[in-house]
Coordinates of N, CA and C and ligand atoms in Angstrom, one line a residue:
X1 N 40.6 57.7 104.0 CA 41.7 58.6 104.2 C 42.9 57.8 104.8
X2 N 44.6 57.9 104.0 CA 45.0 57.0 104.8 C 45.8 58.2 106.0
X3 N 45.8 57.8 107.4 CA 46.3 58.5 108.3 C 47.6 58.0 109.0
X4 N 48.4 59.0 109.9 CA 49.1 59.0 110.5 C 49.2 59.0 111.6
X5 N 48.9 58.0 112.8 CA 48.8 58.3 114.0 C 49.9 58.3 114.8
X6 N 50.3 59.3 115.4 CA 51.3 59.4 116.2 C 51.1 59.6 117.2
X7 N 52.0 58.6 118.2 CA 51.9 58.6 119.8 C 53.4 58.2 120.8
X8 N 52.9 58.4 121.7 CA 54.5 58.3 122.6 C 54.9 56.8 122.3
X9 N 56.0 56.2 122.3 CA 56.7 55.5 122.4 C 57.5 55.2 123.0
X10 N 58.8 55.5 123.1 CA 60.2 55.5 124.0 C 59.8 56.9 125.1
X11 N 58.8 57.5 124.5 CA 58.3 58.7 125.7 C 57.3 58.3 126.9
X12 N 57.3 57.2 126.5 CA 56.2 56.5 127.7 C 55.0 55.4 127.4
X13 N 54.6 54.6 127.5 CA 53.5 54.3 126.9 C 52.0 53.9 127.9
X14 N 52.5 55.0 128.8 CA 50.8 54.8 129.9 C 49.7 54.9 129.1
X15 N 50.2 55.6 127.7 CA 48.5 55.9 127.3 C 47.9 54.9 126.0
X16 N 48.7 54.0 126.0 CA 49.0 53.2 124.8 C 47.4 52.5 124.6
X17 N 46.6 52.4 125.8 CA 45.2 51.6 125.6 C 44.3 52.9 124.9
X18 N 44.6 53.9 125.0 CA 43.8 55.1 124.6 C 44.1 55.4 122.8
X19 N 45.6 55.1 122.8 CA 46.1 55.2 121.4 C 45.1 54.3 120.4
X20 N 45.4 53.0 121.5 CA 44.6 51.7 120.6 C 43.3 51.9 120.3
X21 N 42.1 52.3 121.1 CA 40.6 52.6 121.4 C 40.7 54.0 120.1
X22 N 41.7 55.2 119.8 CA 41.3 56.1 118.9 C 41.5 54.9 117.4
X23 N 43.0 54.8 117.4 CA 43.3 53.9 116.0 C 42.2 52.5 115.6
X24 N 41.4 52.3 116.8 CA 40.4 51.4 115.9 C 39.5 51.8 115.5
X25 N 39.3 52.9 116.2 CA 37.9 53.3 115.4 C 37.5 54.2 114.5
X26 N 39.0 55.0 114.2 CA 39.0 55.8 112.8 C 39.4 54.3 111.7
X27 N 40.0 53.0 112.3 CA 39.9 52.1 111.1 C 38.4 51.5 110.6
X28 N 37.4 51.6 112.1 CA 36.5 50.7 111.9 C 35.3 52.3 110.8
X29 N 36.0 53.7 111.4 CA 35.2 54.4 110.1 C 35.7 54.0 108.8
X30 N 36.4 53.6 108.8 CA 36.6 53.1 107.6 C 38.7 53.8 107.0
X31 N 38.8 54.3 107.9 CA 40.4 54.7 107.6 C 41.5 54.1 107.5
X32 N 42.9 54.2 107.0 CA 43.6 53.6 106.9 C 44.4 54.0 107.3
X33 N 44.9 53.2 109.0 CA 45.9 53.8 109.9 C 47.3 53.2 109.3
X34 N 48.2 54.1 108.9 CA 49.5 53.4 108.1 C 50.0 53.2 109.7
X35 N 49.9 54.0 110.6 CA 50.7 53.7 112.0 C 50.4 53.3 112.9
X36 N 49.7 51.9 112.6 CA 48.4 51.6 113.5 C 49.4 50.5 115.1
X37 N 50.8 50.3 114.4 CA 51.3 49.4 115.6 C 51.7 50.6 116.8
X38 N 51.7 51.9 116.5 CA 51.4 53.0 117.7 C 50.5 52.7 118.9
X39 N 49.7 51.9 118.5 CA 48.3 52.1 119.4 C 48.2 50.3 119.6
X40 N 49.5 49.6 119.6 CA 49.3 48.3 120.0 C 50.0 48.1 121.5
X41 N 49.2 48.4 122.0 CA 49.8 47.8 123.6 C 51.3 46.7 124.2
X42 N 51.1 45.8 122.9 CA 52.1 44.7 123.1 C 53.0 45.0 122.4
X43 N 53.7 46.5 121.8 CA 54.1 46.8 120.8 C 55.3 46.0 121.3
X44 N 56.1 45.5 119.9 CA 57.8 44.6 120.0 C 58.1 44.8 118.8
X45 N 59.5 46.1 118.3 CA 60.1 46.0 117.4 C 61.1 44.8 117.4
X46 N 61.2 44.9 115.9 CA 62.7 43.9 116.0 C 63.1 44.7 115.0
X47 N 62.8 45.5 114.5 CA 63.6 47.0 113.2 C 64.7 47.5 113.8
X48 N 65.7 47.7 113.1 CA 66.5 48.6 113.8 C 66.3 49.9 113.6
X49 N 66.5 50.7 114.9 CA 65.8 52.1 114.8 C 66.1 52.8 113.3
X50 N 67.2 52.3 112.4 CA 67.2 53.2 111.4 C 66.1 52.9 110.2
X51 N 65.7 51.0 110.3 CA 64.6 50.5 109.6 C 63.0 51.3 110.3
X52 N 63.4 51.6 111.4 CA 61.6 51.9 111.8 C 61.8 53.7 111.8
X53 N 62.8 53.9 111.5 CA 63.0 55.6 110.8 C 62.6 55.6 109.5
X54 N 63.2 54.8 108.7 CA 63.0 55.1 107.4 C 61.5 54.6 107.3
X55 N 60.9 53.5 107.6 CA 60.1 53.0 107.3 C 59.0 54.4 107.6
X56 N 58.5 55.0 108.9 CA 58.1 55.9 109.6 C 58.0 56.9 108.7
X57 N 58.7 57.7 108.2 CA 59.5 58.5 107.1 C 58.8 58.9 105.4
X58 N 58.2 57.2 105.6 CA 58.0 56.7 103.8 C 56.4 56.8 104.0
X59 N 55.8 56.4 105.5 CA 54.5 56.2 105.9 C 54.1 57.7 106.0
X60 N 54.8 58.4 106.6 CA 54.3 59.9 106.8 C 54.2 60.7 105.3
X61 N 55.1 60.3 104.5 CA 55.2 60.9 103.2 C 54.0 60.4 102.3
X62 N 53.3 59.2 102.7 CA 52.1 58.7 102.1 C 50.9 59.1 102.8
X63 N 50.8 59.6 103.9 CA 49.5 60.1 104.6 C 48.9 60.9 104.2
X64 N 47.5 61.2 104.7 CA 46.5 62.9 104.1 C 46.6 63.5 105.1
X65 N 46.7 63.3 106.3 CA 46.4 63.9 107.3 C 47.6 62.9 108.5
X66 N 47.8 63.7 109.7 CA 48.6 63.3 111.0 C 47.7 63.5 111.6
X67 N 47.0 62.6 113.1 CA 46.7 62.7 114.1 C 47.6 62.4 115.1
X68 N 47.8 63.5 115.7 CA 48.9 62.7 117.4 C 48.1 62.9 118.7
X69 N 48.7 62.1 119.4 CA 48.2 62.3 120.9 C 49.8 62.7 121.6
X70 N 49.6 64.0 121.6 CA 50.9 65.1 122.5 C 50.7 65.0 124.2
X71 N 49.9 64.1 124.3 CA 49.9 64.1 126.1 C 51.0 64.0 126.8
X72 N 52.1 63.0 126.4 CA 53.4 63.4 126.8 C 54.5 63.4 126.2
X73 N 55.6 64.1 126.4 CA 56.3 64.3 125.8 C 57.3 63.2 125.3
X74 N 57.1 63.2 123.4 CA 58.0 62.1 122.7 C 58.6 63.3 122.0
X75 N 59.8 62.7 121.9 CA 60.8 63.7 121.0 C 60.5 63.0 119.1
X76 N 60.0 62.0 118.9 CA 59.8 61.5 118.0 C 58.5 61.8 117.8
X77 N 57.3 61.9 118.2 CA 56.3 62.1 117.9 C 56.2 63.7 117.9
X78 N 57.3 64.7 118.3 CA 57.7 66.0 118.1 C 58.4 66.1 116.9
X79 N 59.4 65.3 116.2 CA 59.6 65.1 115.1 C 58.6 64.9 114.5
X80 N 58.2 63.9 114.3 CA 56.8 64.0 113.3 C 55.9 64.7 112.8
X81 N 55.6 65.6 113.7 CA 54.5 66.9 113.6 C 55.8 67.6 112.8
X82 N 57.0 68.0 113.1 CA 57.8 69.3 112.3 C 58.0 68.9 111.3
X83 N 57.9 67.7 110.7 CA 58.2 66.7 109.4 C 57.3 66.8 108.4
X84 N 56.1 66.6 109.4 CA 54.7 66.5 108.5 C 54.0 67.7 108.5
X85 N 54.1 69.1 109.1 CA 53.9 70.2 108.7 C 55.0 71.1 107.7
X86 N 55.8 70.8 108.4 CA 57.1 72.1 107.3 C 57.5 71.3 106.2
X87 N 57.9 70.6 106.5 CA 58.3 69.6 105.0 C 57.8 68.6 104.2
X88 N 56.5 68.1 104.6 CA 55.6 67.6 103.7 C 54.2 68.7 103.7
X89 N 53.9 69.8 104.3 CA 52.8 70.1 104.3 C 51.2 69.5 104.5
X90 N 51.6 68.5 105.3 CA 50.2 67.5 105.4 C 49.6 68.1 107.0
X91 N 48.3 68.2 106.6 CA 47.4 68.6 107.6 C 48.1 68.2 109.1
X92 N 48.0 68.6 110.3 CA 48.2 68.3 111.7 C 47.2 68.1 112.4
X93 N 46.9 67.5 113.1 CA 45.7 67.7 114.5 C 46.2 67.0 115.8
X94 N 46.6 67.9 116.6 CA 47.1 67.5 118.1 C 46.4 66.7 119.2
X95 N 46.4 66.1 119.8 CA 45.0 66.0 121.3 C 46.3 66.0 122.2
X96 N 45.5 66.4 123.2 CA 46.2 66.1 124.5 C 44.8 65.8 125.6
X97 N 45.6 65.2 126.1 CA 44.5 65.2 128.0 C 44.7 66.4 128.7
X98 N 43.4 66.9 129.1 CA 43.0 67.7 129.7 C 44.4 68.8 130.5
X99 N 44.9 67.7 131.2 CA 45.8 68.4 132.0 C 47.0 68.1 131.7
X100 N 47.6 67.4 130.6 CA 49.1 67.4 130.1 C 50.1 68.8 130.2
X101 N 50.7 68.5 130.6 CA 51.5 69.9 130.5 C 52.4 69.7 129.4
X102 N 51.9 70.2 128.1 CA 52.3 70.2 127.0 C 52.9 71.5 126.5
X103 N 54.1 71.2 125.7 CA 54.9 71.8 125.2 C 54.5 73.2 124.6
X104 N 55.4 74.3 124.9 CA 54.8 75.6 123.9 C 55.2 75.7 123.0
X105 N 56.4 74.5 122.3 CA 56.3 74.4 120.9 C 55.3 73.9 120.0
X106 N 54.2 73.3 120.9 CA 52.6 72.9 120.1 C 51.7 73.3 120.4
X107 N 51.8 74.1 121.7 CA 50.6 74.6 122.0 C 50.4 76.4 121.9
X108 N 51.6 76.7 121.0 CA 51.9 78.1 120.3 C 51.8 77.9 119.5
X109 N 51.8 76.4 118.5 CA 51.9 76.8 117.0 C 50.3 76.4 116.4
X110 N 49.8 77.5 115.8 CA 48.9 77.4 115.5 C 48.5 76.2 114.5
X111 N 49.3 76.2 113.7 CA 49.6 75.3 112.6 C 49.1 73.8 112.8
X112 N 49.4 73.7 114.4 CA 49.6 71.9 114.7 C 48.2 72.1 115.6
X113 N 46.8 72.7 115.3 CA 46.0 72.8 115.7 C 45.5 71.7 117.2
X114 N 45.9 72.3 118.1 CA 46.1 71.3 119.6 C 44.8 71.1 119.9
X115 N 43.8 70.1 120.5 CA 42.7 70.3 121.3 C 43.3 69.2 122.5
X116 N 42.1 69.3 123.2 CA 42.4 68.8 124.3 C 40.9 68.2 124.9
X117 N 41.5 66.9 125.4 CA 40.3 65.5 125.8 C 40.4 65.8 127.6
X118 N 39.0 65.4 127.7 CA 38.5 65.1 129.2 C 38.6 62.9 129.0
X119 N 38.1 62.9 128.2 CA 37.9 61.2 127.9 C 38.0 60.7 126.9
X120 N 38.3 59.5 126.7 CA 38.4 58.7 126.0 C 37.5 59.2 124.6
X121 N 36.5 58.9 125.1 CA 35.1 58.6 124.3 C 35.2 59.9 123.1
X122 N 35.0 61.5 124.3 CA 35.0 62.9 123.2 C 36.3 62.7 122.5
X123 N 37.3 62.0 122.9 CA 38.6 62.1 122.2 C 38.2 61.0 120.9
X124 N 37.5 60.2 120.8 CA 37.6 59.3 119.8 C 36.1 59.9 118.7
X125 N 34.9 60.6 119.2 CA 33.8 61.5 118.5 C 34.5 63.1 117.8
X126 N 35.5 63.8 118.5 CA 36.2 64.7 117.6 C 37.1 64.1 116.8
X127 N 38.1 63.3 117.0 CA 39.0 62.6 115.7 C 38.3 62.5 114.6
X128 N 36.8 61.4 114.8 CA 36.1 61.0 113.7 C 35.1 62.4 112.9
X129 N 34.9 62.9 114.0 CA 34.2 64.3 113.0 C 35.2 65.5 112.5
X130 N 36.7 65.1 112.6 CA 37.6 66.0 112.2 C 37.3 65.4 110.9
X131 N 37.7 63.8 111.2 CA 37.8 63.2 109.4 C 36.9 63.5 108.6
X132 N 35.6 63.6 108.9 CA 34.5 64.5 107.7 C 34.5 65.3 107.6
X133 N 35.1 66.1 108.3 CA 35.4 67.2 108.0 C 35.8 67.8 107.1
X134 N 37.6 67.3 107.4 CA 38.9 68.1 106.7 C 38.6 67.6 104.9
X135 N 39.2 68.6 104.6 CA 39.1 69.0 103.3 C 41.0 69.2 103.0
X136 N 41.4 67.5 102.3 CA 42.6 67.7 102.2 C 43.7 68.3 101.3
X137 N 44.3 69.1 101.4 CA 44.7 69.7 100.1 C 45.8 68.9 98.9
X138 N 45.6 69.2 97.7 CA 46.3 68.0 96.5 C 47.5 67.9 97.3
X139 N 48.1 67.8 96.6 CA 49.8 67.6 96.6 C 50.9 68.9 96.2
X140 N 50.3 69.3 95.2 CA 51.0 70.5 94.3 C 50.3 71.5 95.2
X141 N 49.7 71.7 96.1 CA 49.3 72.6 97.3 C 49.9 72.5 98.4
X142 N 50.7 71.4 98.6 CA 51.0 71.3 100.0 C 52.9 71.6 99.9
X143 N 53.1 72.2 101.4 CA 54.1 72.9 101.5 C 54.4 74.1 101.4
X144 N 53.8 74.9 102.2 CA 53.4 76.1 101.6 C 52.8 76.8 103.1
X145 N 53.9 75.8 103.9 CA 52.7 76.6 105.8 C 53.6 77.6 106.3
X146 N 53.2 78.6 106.7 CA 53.6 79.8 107.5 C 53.3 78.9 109.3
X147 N 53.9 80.0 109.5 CA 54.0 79.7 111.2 C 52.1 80.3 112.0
Ligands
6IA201 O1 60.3 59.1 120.8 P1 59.2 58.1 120.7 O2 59.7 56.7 120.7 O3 58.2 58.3 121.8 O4 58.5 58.4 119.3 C1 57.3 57.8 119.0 C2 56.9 58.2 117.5 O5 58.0 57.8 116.7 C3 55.7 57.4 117.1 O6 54.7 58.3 116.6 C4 56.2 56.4 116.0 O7 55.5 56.8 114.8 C5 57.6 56.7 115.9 N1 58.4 55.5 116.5 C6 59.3 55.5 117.4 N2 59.7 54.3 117.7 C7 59.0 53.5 117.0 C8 59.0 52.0 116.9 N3 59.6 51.2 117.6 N4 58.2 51.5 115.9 C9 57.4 52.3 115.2 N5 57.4 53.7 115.3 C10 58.2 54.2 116.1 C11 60.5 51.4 118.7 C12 60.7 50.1 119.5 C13 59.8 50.0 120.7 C14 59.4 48.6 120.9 C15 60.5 50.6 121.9

């Protein structure tokens, strides 16, 4: 499945070892993280924000599914989710940590289906049993979400 991982960036990156630990190991099930420099600790653009917009943009438009980690608040990684639910129609799945005080624009919208991690570990065993799970819809299906 190829995926979309979204995580804080310019919103902080304390959690950036956690990003990396989820994104390897839906690669090592076998997935294809288009957003995999999210979860690189040493992250260094040299894009200009409008190249790593567009680029971002063209990756989300090619994904089956978005996974984000909403633990803290990125206004880009809040873009993302309204991008890739209302206007591409591509599945959502939120995490947060236990105690994030996370937004009630995600944690009211049903749509962006939120859970929430004690650790690392259950955070990286639900990701991967989401992926067997989900049942992704065509193309000529998607776009079409109510609130
Ligand atoms: O507002 P934020 O920066 O926290 O937004 C993070 C989200 O936007 C992530 O899910 C990314 O997909 C996307 N994003 C934001 N900035 C970048 C970036 N470089 N490279 C790739 N994706 C990005 C920014 C430069 C960095 C070294 C500070």
């Amino acid at each position: 499945m190829r995926i979309y991982f979204a995580g804080s960036i310019r919103g902080g990156r304390q959690y950036a070892d956690v990003y990396a630990e989820v994104v390897k190991n839906m690669q090592l099930a076998g997935h294809t993280v288009l957003s995999e420099h999210v979860g690189n600790p040493e992250l260094k653009e040299t894009l200009s924000n409008r190249k790593i917009f567009m680029r971002d943009i063209e990756w989300l438009s090619q994904a089956d599914v978005v996974i984000a980690d909403v633990s803290l608040p990125s206004l880009g990684v809040g873009f993302e989710l309204a991008y890739a639910a209302y206007e591409l129609g591509i599945p959502v799945f939120c995490f947060a940590q236990a105690s994030a005080n996370v937004s009630a624009m995600i944690t009211g919208n049903s749509l962006l289906n939120l859970s929430r991690y004690e650790i690392t570990f259950d955070y990286v065993e639900s990701v991967l049993s989401l992926l067997q799970e989900i049942d992704i819809p065509d193309e000529d299906e998607r776009g079409d979400n109510g609130f």
